[in-house]
mmCIF file of C-alpha atoms in Angstrom:
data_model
loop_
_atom_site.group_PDB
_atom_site.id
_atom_site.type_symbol
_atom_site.label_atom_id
_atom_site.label_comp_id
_atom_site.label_asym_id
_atom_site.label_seq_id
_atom_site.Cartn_x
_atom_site.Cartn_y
_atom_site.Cartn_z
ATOM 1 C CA UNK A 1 10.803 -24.212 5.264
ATOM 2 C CA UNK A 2 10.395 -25.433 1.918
ATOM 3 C CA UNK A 3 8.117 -26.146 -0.294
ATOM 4 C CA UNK A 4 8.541 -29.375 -2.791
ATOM 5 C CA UNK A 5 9.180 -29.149 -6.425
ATOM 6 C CA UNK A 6 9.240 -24.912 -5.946
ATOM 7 C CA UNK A 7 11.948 -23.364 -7.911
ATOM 8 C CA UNK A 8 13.911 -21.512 -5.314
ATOM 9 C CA UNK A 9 16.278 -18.488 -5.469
ATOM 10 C CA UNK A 10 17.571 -19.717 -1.773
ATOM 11 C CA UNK A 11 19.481 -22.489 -3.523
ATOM 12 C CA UNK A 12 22.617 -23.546 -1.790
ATOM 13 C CA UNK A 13 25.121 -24.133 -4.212
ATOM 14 C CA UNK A 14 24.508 -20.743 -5.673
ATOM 15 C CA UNK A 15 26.943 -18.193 -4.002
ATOM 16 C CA UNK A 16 24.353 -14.897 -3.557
ATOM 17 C CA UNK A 17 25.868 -11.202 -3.868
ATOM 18 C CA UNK A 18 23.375 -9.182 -1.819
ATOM 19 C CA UNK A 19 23.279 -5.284 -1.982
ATOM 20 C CA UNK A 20 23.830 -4.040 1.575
ATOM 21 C CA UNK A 21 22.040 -0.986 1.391
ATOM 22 C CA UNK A 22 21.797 -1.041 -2.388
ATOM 23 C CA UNK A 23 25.380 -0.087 -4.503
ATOM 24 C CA UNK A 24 26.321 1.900 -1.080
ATOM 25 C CA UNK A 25 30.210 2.067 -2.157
ATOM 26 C CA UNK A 26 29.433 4.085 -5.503
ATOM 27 C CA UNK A 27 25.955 5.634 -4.522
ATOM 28 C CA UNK A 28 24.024 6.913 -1.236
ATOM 29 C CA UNK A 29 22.823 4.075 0.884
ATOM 30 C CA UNK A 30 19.260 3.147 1.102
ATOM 31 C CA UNK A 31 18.411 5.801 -1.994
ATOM 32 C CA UNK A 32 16.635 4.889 -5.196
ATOM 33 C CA UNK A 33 20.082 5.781 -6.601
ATOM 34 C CA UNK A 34 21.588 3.235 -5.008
ATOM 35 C CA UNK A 35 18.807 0.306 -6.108
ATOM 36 C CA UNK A 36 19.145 1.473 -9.293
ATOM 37 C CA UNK A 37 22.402 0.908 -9.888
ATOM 38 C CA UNK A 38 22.641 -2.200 -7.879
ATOM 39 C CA UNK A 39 20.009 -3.746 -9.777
ATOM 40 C CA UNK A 40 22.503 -2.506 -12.770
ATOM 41 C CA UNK A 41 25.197 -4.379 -11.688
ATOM 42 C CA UNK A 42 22.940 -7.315 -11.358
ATOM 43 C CA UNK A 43 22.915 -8.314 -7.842
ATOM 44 C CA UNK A 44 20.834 -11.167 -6.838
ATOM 45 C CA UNK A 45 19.029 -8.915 -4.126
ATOM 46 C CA UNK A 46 18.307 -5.918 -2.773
ATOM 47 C CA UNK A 47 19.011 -5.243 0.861
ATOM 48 C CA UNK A 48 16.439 -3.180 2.506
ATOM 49 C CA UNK A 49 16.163 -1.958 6.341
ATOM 50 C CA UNK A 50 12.788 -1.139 7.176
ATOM 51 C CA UNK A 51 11.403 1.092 9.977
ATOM 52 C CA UNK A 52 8.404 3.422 10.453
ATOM 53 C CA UNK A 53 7.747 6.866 10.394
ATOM 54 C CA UNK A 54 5.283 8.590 13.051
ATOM 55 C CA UNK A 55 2.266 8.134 10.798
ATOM 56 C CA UNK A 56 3.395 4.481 10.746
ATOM 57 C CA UNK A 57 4.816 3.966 6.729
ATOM 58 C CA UNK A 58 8.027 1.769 6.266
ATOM 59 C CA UNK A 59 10.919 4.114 5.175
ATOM 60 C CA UNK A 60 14.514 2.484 4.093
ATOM 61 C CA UNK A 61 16.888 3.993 6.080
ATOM 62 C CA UNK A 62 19.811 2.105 8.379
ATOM 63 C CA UNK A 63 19.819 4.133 11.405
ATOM 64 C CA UNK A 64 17.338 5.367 14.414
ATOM 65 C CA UNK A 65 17.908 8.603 13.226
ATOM 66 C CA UNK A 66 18.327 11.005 10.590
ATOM 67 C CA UNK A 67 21.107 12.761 11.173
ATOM 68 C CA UNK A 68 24.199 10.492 9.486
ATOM 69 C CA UNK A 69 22.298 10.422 5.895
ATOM 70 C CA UNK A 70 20.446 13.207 5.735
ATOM 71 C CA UNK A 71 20.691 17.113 6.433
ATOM 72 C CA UNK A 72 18.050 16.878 8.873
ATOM 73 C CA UNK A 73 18.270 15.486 12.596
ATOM 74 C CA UNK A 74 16.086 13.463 14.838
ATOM 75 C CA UNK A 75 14.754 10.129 15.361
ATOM 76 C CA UNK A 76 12.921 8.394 12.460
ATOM 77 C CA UNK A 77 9.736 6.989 14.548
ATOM 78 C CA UNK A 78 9.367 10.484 15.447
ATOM 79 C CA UNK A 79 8.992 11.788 12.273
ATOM 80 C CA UNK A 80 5.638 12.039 10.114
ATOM 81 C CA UNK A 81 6.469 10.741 6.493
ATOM 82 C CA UNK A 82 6.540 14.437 4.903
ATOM 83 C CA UNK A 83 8.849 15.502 7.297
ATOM 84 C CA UNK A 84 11.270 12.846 5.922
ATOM 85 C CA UNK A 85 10.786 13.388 2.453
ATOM 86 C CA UNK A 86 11.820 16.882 3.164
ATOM 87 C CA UNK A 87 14.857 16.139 4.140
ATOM 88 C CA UNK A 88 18.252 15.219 1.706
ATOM 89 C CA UNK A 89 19.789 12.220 1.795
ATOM 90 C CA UNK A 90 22.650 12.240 -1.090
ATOM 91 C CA UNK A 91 24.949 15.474 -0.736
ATOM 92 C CA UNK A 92 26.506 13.856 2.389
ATOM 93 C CA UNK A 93 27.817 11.037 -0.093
ATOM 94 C CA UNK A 94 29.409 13.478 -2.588
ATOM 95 C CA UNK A 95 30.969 15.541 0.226
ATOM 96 C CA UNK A 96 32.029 12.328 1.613
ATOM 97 C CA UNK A 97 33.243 10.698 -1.271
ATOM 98 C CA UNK A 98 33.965 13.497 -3.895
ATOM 99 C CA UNK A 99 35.748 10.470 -5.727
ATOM 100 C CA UNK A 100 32.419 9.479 -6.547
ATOM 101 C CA UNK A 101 30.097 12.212 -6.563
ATOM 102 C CA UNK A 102 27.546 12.855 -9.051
ATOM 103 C CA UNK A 103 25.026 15.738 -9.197
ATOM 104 C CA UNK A 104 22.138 13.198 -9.306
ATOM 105 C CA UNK A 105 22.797 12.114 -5.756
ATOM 106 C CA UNK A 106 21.911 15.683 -4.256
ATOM 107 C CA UNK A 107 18.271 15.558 -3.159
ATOM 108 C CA UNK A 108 17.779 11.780 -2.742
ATOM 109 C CA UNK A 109 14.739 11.354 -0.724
ATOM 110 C CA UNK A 110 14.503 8.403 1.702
ATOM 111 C CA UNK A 111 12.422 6.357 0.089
ATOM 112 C CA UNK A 112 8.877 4.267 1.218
ATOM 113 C CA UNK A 113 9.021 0.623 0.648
ATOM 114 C CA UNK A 114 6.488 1.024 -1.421
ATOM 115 C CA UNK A 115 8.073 3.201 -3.652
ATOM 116 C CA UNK A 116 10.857 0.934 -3.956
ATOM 117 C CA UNK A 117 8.432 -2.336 -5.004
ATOM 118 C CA UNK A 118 6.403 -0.001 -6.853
ATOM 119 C CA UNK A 119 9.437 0.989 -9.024
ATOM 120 C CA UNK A 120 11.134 -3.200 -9.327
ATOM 121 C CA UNK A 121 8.338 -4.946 -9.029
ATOM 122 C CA UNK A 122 9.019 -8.690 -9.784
ATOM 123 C CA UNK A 123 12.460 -7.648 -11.685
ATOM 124 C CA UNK A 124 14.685 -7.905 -8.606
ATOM 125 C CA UNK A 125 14.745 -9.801 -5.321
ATOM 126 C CA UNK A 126 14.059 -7.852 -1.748
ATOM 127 C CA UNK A 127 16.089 -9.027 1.536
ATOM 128 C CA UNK A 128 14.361 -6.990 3.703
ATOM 129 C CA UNK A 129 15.553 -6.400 7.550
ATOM 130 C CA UNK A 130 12.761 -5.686 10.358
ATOM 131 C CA UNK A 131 14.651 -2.923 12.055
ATOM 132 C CA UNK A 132 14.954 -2.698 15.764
ATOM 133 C CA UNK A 133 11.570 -3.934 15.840
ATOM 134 C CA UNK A 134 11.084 -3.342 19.470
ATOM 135 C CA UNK A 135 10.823 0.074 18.958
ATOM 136 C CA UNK A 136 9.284 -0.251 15.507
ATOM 137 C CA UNK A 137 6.312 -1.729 16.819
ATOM 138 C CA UNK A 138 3.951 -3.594 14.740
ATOM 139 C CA UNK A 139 6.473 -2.924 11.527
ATOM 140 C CA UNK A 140 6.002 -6.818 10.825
ATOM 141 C CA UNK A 141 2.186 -6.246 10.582
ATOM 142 C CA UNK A 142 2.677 -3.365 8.210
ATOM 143 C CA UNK A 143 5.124 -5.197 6.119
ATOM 144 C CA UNK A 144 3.406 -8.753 5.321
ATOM 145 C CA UNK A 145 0.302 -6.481 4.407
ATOM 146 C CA UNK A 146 2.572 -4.446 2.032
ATOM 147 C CA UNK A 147 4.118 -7.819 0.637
ATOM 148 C CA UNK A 148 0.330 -8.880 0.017
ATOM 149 C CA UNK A 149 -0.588 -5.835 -1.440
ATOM 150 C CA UNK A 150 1.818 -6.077 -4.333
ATOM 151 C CA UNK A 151 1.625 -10.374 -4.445
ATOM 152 C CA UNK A 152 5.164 -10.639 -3.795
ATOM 153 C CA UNK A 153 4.221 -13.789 -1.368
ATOM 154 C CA UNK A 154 2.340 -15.272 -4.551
ATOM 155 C CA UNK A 155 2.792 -18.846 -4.131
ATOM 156 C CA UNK A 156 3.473 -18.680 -8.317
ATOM 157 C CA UNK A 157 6.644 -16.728 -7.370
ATOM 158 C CA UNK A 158 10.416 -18.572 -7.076
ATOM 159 C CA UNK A 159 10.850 -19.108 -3.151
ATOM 160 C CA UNK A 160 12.758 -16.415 -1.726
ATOM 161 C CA UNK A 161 11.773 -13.431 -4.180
ATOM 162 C CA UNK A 162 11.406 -11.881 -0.600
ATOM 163 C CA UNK A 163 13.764 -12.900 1.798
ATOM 164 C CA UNK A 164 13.449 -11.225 5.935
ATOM 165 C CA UNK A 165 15.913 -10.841 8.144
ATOM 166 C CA UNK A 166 16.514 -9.212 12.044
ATOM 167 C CA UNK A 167 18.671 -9.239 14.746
ATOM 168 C CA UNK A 168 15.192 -9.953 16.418
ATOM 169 C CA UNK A 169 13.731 -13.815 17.293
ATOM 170 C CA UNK A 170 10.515 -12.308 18.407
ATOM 171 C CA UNK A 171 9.841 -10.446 15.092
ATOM 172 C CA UNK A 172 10.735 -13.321 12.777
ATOM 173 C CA UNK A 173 9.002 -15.469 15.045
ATOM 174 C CA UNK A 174 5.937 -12.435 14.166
ATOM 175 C CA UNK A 175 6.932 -13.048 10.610
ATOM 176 C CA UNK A 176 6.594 -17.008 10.784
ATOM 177 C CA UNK A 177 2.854 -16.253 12.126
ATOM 178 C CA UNK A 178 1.753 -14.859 8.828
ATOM 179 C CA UNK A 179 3.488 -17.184 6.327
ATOM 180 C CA UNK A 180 5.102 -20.869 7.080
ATOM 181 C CA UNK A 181 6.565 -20.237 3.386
ATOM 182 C CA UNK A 182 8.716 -17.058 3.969
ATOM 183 C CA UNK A 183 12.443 -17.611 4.276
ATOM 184 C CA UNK A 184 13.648 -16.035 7.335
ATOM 185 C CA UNK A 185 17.570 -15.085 8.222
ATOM 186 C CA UNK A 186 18.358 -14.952 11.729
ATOM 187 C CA UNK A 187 21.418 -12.322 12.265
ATOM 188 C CA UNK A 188 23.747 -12.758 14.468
ATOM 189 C CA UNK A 189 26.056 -10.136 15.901
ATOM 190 C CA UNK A 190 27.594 -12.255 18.334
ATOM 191 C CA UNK A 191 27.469 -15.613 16.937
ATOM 192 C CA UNK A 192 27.909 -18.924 19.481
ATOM 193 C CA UNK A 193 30.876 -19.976 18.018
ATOM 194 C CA UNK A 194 33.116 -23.432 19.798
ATOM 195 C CA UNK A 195 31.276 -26.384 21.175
ATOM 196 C CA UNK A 196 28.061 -24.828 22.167
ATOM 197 C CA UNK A 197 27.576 -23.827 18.216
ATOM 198 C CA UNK A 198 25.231 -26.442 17.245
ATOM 199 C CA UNK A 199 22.895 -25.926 19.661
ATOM 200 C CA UNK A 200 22.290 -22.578 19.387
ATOM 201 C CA UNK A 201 22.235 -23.041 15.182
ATOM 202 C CA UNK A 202 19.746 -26.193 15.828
ATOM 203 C CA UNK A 203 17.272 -23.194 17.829
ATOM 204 C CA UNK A 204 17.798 -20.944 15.193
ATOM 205 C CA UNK A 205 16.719 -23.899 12.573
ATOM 206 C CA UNK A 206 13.176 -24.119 14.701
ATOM 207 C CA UNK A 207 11.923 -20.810 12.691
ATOM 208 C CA UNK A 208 14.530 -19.687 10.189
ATOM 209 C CA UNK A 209 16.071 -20.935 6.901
ATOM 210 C CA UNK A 210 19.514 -19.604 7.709
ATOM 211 C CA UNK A 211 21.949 -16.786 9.501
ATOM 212 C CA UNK A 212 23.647 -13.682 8.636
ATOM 213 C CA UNK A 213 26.796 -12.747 10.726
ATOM 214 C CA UNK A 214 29.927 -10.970 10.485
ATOM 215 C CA UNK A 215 32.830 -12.852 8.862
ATOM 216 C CA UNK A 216 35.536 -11.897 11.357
ATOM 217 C CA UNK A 217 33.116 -13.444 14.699
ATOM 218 C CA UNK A 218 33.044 -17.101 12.678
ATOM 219 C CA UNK A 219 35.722 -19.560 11.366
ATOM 220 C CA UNK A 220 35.751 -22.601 9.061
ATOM 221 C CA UNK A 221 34.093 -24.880 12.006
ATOM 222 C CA UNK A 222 31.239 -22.347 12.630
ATOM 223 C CA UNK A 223 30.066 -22.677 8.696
ATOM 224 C CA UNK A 224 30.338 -26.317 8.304
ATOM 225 C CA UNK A 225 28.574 -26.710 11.623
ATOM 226 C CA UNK A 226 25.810 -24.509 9.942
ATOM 227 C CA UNK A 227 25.409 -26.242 7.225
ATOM 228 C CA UNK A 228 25.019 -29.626 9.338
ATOM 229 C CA UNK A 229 22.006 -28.578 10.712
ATOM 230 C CA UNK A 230 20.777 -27.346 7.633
ATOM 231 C CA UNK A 231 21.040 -23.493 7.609
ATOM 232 C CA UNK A 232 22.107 -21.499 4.856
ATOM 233 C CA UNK A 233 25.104 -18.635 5.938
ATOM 234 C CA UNK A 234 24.833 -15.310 4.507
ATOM 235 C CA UNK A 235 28.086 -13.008 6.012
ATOM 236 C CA UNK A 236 28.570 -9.154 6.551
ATOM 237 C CA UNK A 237 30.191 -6.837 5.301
ATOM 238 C CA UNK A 238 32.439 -8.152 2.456
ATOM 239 C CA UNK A 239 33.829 -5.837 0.065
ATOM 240 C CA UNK A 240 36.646 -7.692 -1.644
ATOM 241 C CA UNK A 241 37.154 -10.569 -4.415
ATOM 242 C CA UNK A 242 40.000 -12.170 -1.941
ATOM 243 C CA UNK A 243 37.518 -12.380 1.562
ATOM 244 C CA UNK A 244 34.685 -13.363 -0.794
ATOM 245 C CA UNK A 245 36.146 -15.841 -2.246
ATOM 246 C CA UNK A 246 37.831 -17.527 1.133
ATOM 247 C CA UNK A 247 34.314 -17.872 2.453
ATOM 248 C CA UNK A 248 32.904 -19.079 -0.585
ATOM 249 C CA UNK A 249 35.825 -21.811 -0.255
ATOM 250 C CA UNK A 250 35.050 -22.453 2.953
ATOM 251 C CA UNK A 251 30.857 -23.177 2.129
ATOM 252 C CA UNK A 252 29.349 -19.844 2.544
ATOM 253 C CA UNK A 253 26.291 -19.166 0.348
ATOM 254 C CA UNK A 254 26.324 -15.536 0.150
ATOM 255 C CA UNK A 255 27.516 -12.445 1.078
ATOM 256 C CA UNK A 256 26.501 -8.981 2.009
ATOM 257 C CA UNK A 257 28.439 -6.171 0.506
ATOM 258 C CA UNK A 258 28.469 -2.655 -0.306
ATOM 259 C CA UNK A 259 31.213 -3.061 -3.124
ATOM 260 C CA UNK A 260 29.525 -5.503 -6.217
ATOM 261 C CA UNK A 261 31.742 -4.262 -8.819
ATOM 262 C CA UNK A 262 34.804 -5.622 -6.247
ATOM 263 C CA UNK A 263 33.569 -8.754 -4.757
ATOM 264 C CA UNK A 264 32.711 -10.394 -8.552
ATOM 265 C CA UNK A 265 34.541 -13.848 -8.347
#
């Protein structure tokens, strides 16, 4: 949804370069590290999974668990917020990736959303994913108050300073409740692709503003059948200047990737 005569950041002849998981190629994911530096290399937003701890605070962090990014183990719902900030959530890059290791990355905490608005502010843009909100409950409630808190829904503000996205109907749907203004990304991991595409893209139009989906599930038809009905297509992952370019060819507004340096065209 739109509103008239609003600058927008959501505009569809600009091709967006989205930070999956911040500069996750050269820095550990979901870390202020990572922000930081892919705020340096200027992408036009910063991608942001959001769940909650125990004591109900949204964390950034990808998975249901600990135990891939951090030395610790167990499941993040589980976990009271200084448990988690206990835990270290670099040193698996640099022993993953000794190529690009730096001594900066040991001890990266996972950080609050709140830390991470608190540090950018209005200087960057937030594409921020409701994480399996079925077993996040209420995570929508926490995050439109947090959004208010710090006036990033300010009507003054470009459309689409905060974008939200989920695999989830129900919780954009939850989203939509609180704000008819918010642009809202419906991801698709299995997209409807062939002759029953526009009907499930003219659903998806009822409550959302566009789709995210993985390049190698969609062809040509699938993004100019998007576009028909009037949603904007965001893909995942792309981390090279040839795929990003093909797909910008082919009408694609934007692209998820973990590599900004290498998907510059």
């Amino acid at each position: 949804m739109r509103i008239k005569n609003k600058t927008t950041l959501m505009d569809p002849e600009k091709f967006l370069i989205i930070a999956h998981r911040g500069a996750s190629v050269q820095a550990p994911e979901h870390t202020m590290a990572a922000y930081r530096l892919a705020k340096e290399l200027e992408a036009d937003y910063l991608e942001v999974d959001v769940q909650m701890s125990k004591d109900e605070v949204l964390v950034s962090i990808h998975d249901l668990t600990v135990d891939r990014t951090t030395d610790g183990s167990g499941v993040v719902a589980d976990m009271m917020l200084s448990e988690l900030k206990q835990l270290d959530a670099g040193s698996w890059f640099n022993r993953k990736y000794p190529d690009m290791a730096k001594e900066e990355y040991v001890g990266q905490k996972i950080p609050t959303l709140q830390e991470i608005i608190e540090e950018f502010g209005e200087s960057v843009n937030y594409y921020i994913e409701t994480k399996k909100p079925e077993e996040n409950e209420g995570v929508e409630d926490e995050l439109f108050e947090l959004l208010g808190q710090y006036n990033l829904l300010d009507e003054s503000l470009p459309e689409g300073k905060v974008v939200i996205q989920s695999f989830s109907e129900e919780s954009l749907k939850r989203m939509r409740t609180f704000s008819q203004t918010i642009p809202l990304i419906k991801l698709e991991k299995d997209p409807v692709v062939g002759p029953d595409a526009r009907r499930r893209l003219e659903e998806i139009r009822e409550y959302a503003i566009g789709i995210g989906t993985y390049f190698e599930r969609i062809d040509d038809d699938y993004v100019k059948t998007a576009k028909e009905v009037g949603l904007l297509v965001h893909l995942y992952t792309v981390n090279s200047a040839e795929i990003a370019e093909k797909w910008k060819a082919v009408g694609a507004h934007g692209i998820f990737t973990d590599n900004i340096p290498g998907t510059r065209i």
